GROMACS .gro file of C-alpha atoms in nm:
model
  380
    1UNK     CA    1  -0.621  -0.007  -0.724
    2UNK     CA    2  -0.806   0.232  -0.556
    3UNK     CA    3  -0.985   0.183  -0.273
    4UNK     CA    4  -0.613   0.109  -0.084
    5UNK     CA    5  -0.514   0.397   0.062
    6UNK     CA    6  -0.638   0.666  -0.072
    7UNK     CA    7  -0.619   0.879   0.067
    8UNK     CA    8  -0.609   0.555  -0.109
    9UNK     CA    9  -0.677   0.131  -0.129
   10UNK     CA   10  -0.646  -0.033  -0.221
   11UNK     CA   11  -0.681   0.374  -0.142
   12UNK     CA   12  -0.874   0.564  -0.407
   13UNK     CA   13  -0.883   0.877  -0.483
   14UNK     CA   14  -0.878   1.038  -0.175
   15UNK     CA   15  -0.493   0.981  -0.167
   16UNK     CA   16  -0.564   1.235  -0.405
   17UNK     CA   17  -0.548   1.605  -0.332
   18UNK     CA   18  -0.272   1.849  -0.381
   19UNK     CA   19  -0.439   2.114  -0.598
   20UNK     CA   20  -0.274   2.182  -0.878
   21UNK     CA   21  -0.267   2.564  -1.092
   22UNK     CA   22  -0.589   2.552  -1.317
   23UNK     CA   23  -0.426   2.491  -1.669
   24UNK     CA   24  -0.448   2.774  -1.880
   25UNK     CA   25  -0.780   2.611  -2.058
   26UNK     CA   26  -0.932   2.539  -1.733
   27UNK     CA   27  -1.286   2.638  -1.700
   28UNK     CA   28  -1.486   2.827  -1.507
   29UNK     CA   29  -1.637   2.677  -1.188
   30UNK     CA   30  -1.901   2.546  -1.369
   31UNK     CA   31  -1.784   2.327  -1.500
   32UNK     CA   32  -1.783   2.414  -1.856
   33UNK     CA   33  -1.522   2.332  -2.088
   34UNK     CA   34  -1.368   2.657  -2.311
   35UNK     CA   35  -1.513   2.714  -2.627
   36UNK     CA   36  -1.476   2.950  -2.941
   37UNK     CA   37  -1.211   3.015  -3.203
   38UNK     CA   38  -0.852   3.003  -2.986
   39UNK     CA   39  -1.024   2.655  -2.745
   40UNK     CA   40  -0.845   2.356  -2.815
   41UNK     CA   41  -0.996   2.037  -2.718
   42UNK     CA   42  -0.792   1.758  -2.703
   43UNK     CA   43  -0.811   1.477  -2.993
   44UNK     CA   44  -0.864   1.108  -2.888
   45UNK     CA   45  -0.510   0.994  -2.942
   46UNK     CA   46  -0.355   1.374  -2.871
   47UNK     CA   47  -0.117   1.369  -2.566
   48UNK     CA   48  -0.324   1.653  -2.408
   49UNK     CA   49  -0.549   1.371  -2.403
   50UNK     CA   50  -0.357   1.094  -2.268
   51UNK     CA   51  -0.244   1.342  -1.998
   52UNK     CA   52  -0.579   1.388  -1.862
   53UNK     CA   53  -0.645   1.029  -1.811
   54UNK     CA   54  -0.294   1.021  -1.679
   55UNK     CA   55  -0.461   1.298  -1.399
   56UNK     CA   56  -0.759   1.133  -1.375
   57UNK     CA   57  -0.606   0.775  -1.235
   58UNK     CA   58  -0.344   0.963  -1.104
   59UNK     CA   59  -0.106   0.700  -1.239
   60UNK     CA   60   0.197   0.805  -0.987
   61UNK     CA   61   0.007   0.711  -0.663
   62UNK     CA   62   0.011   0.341  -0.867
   63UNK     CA   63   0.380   0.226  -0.777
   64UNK     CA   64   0.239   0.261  -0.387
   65UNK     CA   65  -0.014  -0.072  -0.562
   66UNK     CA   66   0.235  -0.330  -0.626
   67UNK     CA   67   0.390  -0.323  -0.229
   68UNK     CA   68   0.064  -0.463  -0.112
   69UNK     CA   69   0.082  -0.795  -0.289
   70UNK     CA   70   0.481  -0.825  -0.203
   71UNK     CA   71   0.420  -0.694   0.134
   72UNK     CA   72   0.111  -0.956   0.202
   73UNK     CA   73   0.293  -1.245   0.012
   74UNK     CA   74   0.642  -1.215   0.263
   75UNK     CA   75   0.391  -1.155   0.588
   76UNK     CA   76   0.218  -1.549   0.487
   77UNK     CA   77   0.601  -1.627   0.506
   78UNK     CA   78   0.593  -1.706   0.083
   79UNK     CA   79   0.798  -1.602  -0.206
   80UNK     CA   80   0.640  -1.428  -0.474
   81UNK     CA   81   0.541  -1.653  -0.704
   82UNK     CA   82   0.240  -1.639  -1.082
   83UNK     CA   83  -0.012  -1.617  -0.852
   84UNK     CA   84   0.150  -1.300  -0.685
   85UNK     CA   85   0.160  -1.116  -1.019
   86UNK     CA   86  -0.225  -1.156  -1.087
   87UNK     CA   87  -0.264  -1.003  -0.745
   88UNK     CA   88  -0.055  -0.742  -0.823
   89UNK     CA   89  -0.286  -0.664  -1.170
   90UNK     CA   90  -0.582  -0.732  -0.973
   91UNK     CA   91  -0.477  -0.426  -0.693
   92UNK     CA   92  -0.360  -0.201  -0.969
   93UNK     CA   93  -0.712  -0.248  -1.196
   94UNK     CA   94  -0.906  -0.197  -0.843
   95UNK     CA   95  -0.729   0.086  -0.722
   96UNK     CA   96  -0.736   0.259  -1.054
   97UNK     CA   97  -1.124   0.190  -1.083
   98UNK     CA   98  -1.167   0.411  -0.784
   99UNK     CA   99  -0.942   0.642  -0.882
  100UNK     CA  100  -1.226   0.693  -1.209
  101UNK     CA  101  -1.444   0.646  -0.977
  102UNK     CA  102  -1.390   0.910  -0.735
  103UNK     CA  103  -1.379   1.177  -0.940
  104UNK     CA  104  -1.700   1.048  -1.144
  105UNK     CA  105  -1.869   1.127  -0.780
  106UNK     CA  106  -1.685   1.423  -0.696
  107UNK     CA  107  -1.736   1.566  -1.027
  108UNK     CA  108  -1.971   1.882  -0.906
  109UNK     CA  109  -1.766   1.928  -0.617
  110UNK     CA  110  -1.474   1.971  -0.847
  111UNK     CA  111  -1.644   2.209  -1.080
  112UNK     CA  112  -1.653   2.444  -0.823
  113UNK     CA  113  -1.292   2.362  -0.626
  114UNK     CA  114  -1.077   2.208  -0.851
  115UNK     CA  115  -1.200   2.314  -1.196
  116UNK     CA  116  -0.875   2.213  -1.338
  117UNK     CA  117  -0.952   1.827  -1.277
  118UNK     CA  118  -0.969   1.594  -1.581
  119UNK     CA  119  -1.375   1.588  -1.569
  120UNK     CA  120  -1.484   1.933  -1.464
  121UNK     CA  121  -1.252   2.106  -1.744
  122UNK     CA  122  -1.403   1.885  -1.990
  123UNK     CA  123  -1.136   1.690  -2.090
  124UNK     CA  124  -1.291   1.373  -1.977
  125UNK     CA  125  -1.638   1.276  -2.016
  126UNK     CA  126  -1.798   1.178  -1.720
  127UNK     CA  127  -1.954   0.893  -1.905
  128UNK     CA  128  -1.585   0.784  -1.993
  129UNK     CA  129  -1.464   0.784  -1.653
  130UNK     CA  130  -1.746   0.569  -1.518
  131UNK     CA  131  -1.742   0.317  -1.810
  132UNK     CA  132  -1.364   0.336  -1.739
  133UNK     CA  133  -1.424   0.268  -1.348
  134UNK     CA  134  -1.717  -0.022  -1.398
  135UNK     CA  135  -1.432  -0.224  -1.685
  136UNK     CA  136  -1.152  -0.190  -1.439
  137UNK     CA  137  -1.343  -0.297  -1.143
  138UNK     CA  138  -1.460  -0.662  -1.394
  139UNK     CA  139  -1.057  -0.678  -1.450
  140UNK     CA  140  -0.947  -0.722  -1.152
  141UNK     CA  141  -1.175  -0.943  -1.041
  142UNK     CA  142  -1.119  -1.117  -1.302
  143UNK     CA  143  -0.772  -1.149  -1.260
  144UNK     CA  144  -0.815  -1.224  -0.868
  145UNK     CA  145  -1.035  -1.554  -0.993
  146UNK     CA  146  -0.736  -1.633  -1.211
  147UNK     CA  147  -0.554  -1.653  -0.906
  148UNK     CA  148  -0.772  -1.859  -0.701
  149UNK     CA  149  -1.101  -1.857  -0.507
  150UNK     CA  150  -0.879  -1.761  -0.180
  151UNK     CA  151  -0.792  -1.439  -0.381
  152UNK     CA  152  -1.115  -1.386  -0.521
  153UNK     CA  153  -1.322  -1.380  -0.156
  154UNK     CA  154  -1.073  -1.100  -0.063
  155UNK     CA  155  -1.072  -0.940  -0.360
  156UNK     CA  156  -1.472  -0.887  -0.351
  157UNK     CA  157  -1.507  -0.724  -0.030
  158UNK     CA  158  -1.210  -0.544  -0.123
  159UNK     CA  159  -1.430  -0.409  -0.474
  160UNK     CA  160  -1.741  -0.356  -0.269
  161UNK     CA  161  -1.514  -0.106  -0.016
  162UNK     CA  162  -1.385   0.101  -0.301
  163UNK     CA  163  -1.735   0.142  -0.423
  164UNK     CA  164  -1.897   0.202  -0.096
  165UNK     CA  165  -1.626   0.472   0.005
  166UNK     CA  166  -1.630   0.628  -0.320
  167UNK     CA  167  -2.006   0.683  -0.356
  168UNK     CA  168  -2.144   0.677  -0.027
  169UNK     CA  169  -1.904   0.698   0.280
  170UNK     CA  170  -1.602   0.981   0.180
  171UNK     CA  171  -1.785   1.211   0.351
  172UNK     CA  172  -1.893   1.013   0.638
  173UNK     CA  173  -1.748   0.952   0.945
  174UNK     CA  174  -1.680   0.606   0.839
  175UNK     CA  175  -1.490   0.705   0.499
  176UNK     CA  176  -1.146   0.687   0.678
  177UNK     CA  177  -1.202   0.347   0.864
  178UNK     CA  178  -1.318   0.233   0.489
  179UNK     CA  179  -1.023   0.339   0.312
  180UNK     CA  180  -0.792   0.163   0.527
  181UNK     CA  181  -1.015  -0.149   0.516
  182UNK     CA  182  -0.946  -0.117   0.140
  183UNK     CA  183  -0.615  -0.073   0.198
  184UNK     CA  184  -0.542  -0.357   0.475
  185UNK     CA  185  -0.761  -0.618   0.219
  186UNK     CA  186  -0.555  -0.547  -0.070
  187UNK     CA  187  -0.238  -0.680   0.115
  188UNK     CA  188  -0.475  -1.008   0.254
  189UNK     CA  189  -0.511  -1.002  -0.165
  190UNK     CA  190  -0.122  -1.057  -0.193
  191UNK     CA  191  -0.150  -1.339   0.068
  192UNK     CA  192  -0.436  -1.497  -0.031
  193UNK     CA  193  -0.295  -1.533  -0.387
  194UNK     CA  194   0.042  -1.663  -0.325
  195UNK     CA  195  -0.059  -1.908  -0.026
  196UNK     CA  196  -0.420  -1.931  -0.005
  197UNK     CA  197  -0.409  -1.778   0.362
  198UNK     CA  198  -0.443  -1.448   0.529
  199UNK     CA  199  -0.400  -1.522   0.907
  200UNK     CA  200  -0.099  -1.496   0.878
  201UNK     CA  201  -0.071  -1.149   0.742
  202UNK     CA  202  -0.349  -1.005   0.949
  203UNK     CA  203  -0.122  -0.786   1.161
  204UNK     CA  204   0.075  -0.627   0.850
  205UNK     CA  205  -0.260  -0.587   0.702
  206UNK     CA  206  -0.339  -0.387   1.066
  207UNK     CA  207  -0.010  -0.160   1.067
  208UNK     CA  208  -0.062  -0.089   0.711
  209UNK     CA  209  -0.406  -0.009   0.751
  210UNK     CA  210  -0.346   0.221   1.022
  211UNK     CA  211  -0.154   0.398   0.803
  212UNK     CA  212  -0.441   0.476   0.575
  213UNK     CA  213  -0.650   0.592   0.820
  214UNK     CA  214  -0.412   0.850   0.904
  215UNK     CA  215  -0.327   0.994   0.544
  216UNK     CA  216  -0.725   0.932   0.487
  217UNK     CA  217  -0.821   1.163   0.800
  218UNK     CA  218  -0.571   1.451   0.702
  219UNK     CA  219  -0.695   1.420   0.351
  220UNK     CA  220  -1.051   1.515   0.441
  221UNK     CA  221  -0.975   1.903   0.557
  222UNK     CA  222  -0.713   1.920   0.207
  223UNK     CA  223  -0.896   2.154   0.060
  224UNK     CA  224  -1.027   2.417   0.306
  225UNK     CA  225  -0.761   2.330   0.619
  226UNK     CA  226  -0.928   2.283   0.960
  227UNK     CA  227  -0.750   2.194   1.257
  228UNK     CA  228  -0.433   2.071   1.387
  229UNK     CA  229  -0.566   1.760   1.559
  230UNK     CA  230  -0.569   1.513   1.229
  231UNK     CA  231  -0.203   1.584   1.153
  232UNK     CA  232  -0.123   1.539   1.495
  233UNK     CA  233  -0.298   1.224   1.485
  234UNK     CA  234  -0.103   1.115   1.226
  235UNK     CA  235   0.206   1.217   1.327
  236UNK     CA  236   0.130   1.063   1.648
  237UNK     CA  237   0.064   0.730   1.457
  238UNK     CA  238   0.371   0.751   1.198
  239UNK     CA  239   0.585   0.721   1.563
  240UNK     CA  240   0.410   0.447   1.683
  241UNK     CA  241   0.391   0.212   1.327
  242UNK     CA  242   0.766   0.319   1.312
  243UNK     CA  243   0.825   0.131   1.634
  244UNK     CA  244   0.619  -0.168   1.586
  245UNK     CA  245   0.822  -0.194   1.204
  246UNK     CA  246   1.198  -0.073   1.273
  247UNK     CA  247   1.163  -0.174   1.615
  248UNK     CA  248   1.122  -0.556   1.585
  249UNK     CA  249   1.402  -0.756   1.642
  250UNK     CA  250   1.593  -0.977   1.398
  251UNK     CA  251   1.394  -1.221   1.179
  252UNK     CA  252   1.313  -1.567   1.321
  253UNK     CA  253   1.610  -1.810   1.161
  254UNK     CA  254   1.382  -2.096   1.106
  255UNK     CA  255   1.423  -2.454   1.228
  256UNK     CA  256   1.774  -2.589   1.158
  257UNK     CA  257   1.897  -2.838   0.948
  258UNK     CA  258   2.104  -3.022   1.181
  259UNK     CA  259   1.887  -2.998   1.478
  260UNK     CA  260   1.757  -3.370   1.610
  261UNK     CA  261   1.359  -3.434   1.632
  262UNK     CA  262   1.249  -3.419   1.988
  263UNK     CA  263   1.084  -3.773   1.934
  264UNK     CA  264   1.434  -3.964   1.839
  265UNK     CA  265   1.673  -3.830   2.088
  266UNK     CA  266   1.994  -4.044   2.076
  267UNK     CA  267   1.977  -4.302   2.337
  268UNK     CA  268   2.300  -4.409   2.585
  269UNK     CA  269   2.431  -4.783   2.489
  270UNK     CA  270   2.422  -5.095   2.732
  271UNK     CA  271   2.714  -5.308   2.745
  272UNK     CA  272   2.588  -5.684   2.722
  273UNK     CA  273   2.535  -5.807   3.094
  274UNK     CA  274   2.623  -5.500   3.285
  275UNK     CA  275   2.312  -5.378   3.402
  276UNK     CA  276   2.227  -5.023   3.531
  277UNK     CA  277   2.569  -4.924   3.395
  278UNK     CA  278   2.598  -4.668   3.104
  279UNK     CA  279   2.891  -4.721   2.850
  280UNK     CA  280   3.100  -4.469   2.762
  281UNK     CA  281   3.003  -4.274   2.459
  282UNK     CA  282   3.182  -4.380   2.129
  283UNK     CA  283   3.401  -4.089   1.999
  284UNK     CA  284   3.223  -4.150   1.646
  285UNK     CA  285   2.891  -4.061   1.815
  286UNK     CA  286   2.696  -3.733   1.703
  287UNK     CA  287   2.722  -3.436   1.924
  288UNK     CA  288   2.420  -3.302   2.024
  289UNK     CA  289   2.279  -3.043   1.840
  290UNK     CA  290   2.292  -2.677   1.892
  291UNK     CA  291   2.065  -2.445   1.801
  292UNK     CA  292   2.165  -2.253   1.488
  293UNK     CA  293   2.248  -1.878   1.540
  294UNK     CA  294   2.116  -1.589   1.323
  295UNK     CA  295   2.371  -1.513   0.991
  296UNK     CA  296   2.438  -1.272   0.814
  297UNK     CA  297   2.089  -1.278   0.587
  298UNK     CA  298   1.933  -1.218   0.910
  299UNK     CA  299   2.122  -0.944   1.018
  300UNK     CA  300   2.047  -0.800   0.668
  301UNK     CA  301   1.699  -0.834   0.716
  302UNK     CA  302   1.721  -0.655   1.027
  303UNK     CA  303   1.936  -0.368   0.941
  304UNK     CA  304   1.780  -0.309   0.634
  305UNK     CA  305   1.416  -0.310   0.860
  306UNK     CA  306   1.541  -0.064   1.050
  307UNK     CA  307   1.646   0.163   0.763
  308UNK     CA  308   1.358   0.171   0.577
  309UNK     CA  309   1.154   0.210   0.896
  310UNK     CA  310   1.356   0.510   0.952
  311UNK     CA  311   1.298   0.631   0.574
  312UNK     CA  312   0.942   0.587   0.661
  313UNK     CA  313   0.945   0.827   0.918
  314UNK     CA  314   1.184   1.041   0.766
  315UNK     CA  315   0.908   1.079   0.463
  316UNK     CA  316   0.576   1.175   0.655
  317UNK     CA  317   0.636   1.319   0.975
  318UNK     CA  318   0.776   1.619   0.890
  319UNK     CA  319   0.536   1.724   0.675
  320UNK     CA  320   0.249   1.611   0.910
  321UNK     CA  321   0.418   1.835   1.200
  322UNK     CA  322   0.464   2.125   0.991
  323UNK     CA  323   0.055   2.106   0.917
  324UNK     CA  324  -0.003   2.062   1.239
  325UNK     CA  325   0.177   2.405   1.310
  326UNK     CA  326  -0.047   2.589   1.019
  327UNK     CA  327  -0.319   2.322   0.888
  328UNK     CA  328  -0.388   2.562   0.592
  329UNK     CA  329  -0.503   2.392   0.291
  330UNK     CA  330  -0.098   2.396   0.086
  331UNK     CA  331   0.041   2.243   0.384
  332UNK     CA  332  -0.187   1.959   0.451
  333UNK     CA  333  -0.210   1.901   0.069
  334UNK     CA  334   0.154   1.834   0.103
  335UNK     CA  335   0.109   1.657   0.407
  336UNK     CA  336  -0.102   1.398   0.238
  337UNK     CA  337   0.121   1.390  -0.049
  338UNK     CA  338   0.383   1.263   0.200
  339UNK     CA  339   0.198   1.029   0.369
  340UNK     CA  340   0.097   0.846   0.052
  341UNK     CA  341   0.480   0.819  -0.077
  342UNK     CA  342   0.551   0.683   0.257
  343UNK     CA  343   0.351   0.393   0.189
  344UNK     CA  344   0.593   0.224  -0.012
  345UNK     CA  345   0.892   0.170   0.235
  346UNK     CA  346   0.627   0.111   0.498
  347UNK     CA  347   0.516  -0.174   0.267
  348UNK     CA  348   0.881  -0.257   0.198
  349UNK     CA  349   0.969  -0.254   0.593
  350UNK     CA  350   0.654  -0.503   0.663
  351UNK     CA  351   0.843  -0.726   0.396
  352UNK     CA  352   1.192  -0.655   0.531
  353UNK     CA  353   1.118  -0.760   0.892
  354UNK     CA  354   1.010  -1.127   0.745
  355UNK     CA  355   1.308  -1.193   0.631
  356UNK     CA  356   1.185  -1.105   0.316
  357UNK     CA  357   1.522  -0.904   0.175
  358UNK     CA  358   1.478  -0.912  -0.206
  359UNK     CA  359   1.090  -0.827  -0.208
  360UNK     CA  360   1.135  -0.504   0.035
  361UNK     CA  361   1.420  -0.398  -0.198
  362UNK     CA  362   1.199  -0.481  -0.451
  363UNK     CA  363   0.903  -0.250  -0.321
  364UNK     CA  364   1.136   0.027  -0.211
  365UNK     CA  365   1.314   0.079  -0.554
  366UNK     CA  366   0.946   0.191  -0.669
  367UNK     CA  367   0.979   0.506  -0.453
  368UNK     CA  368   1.176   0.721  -0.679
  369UNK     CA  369   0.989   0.558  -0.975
  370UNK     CA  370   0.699   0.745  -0.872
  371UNK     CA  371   0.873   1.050  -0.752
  372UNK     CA  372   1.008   1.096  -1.090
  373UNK     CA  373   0.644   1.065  -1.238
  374UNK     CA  374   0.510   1.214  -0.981
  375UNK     CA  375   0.706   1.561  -1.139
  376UNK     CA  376   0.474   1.553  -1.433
  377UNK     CA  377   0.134   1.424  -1.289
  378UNK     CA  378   0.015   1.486  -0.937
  379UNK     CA  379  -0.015   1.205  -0.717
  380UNK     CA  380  -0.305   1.367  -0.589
   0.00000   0.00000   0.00000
C-alpha cells in the first residue's frame, strides 16, 4: 500500500527516491518518449513492459506492506488469523495505489529530474497509472469490508491519507506528519482486522509511525540535498525507537494456570466444638500458588527483540550519519533507501516484544526477499 511509509504508508511513493541511470531510451526532460527507426517501445505483454510497471509500484518497497498487519495483529495481543490476510491484501492494494499515484502527480516534475521514470520516458501512460491507482484504491477497500466494518473505518481514513499526501500535501509542511499517519493506520488495519480493536496497538502504531516521519523528512531534500539537520533528526530518532523496541524487558507471561482466583482463597478448617482454634492443615491440602516464572518462549521473545532491534539500527543509522556528514543528493538517496528496508525488522521487533515469536520471524524473513528484488528494481 502506499500511503505507509513512503517515504511510504501505508508510505507511498515518497519511500521512493534513489535515482536511478536514465536507461539508454530515456528521454529528454520533456518528457517525450524516443521516436524514429532504431526506438523501441515496449509491447503490452513485452517484459520491457512489465518492468516499467514493476518501477512504477516499485514492487520491492512491497515486502515492507505485509509487517504492518502482523505487526498490528501481535500488538492487539492476537494470532494471525483469515481476517489478517485480507488486511494484508488490503495494505498491499493501498500502498501500491499511491505508489501509481504518486508518480501520476509527480509526472512533470519527473520529466525534468528523473526522466528515466516509468511515466516521463513514456513507457507508461499517465492515463494507465491513474486508472491503475483509482482500481487499486476500490480493492483494498474492498477487501478491508471483507474483513469487517472495524477494518473498513481504518482502512478509509487510511485511503483518504494516501490521496491527500499524494496530491496535495508532499510538498507541504504537513506531507511528513501525513505519511506516517498512513503508515501508523495501516498497522491499526492489521489490528482492527484480526480483533476488531486498535487501542491496543496505538503505541506500536506511534513508534512505527515515528519512523516514517523520519525516512519521510530525509526523503524530501533526495533529489537536490539540503542540510544536515533531517538526517540528524533521524538518526537521532532511529536511537531513541531502538530503545523503546530492544530495550523493553521480557514479555508479560500471562496469568497462570495454576494460580487460585483471589475471590476463593482456601479457607483454614474448624474442628467440631473447638472454637477460635485453627486445625492443622491436612498434608493432602493444595499449596498455595506461586506465581509462574518467565520460560524459555519468553526469553526467546526477548532475545530475539533485542536482536532485531539491534538489526534495526544496524540498517539505518549508518547511512543517516554518513548524510548527515555530506547531505548531497547520492547519499541521502541511500539514506532513505535504508531507512525504508529498516522498516521491516522494526515491524518484526514491535511483534517480537509481544511475545509474538513466529510472526516477527515471519516479518523479518521478508528482508532479504526484497533485497534480492530490490537488485533488479529500485525500491525507490
Amino acid at each position: 500500500m502506499s500511503a505507509q511509509d513512503a517515504p511510504a504508508p501505508t508510505v507511498p511513493a515518497t519511500e521512493a527516491a534513489v535515482t536511478q541511470p536514465p536507461a539508454a531510451d530515456a528521454p529528454s526532460p520533456g518528457g517525450t518518449a524516443p521516436e524514429g527507426p532504431g526506438a523501441v517501445r515496449p509491447g503490452p505483454g513485452s517484459a520491457a513492459r512489465r518492468r516499467a510497471w514493476a518501477e512504477l509500484l516499485r514492487l520491492p518497497a512491497l515486502f515492507t506492506v505485509p509487517g504492518d498487519a502482523l505487526a498490528g495483529a501481535a500488538a492487539a495481543g492476537a494470532r494471525p488469523n483469515a481476517r489478517t490476510l485480507l488486511a494484508i491484501g488490503s495494505s498491499v492494494c493501498l500502498y501500491e495505489a499511491g505508489m501509481a499515484l504518486n508518480d501520476w502527480a509527480d509526472r512533470a516534475e519527473d520529466a525534468a529530474e528523473r526522466p528515466h521514470r516509468p511515466i516521463p520516458s513514456g513507457r507508461v501512460r499517465p492515463a494507465a497509472a491513474l486508472t491503475a491507482a483509482c482500481a487499486l484504491t476500490g480493492a483494498g477497500l474492498a477487501l478491508a469490508a471483507r474483513a469487517g466494518r472495524p477494518a473498513l473505518a481504518v482502512a478509509a481514513p487510511l485511503a483518504a491519507t494516501v490521496w491527500a499526501y499524494d496530491l496535495t500535501l508532499k510538498h507541504t509542511p504537513a506531507g511528513p506528519v501525513a505519511m506516517a499517519g498512513a503508515r501508523a493506520l495501516d498497522l491499526l488495519l492489521g489490528a482492527a482486522a484480526t480483533t476488531g480493536r486498535t487501542r491496543e496497538a496505538l503505541p506500536s502504531a506511534a513508534l512505527l509511525g515515528t519512523h516514517t516521519l523520519a525516512v519521510t523528512t530525509v526523503s524530501r531534500q533526495e533529489t537536490q540535498g539540503g542540510s544536515p539537520l533531517a538526517p540528524l533528526a533521524a538518526l537521532a530518532a532511529t536511537g531513541l525507537l531502538t530503545r523503546l523496541v530492544a530495550g523493553r524487558g521480557r514479555p508479560d507471561p500471562g496469568p497462570s494456570s495454576d494460580t487460585r482466583p483471589a475471590s476463593h482463597p482456601a479457607a483454614p478448617r474448624r474442628r467440631p466444638g473447638t472454637a477460635g482454634r485453627i486445625a492443622p492443615r491436612p498434608a493432602t491440602a493444595p499449596r498455595p500458588a506461586r506465581p509462574s516464572r518467565p520460560g524459555a518462549g519468553s526469553d526467546l521473545a526477548a532475545g530475539l527483540t533485542t536482536a532485531l532491534g539491534a538489526l534495526y539500527a544496524a540498517t539505518a543509522a549508518r547511512p543517516y550519519f554518513h548524510a548527515a556528514l555530506n547531505p548531497s543528493p547520492p547519499l541521502t538517496q541511500r539514506a532513505v533507501g535504508a531507512g525504508i528496508r529498516a522498516t521491516i525488522p522494526l515491524q518484526a521487533g514491535l511483534s517480537a516484544r509481544t511475545g509474538a515469536v513466529g510472526p516477527a520471524l515471519l516479518i523479518a524473513a521478508l528482508a532479504p526477499l526484497g533485497a534480492r528484488f530490490a537488485k533488479k528494481v529500485s525500491v525507490t
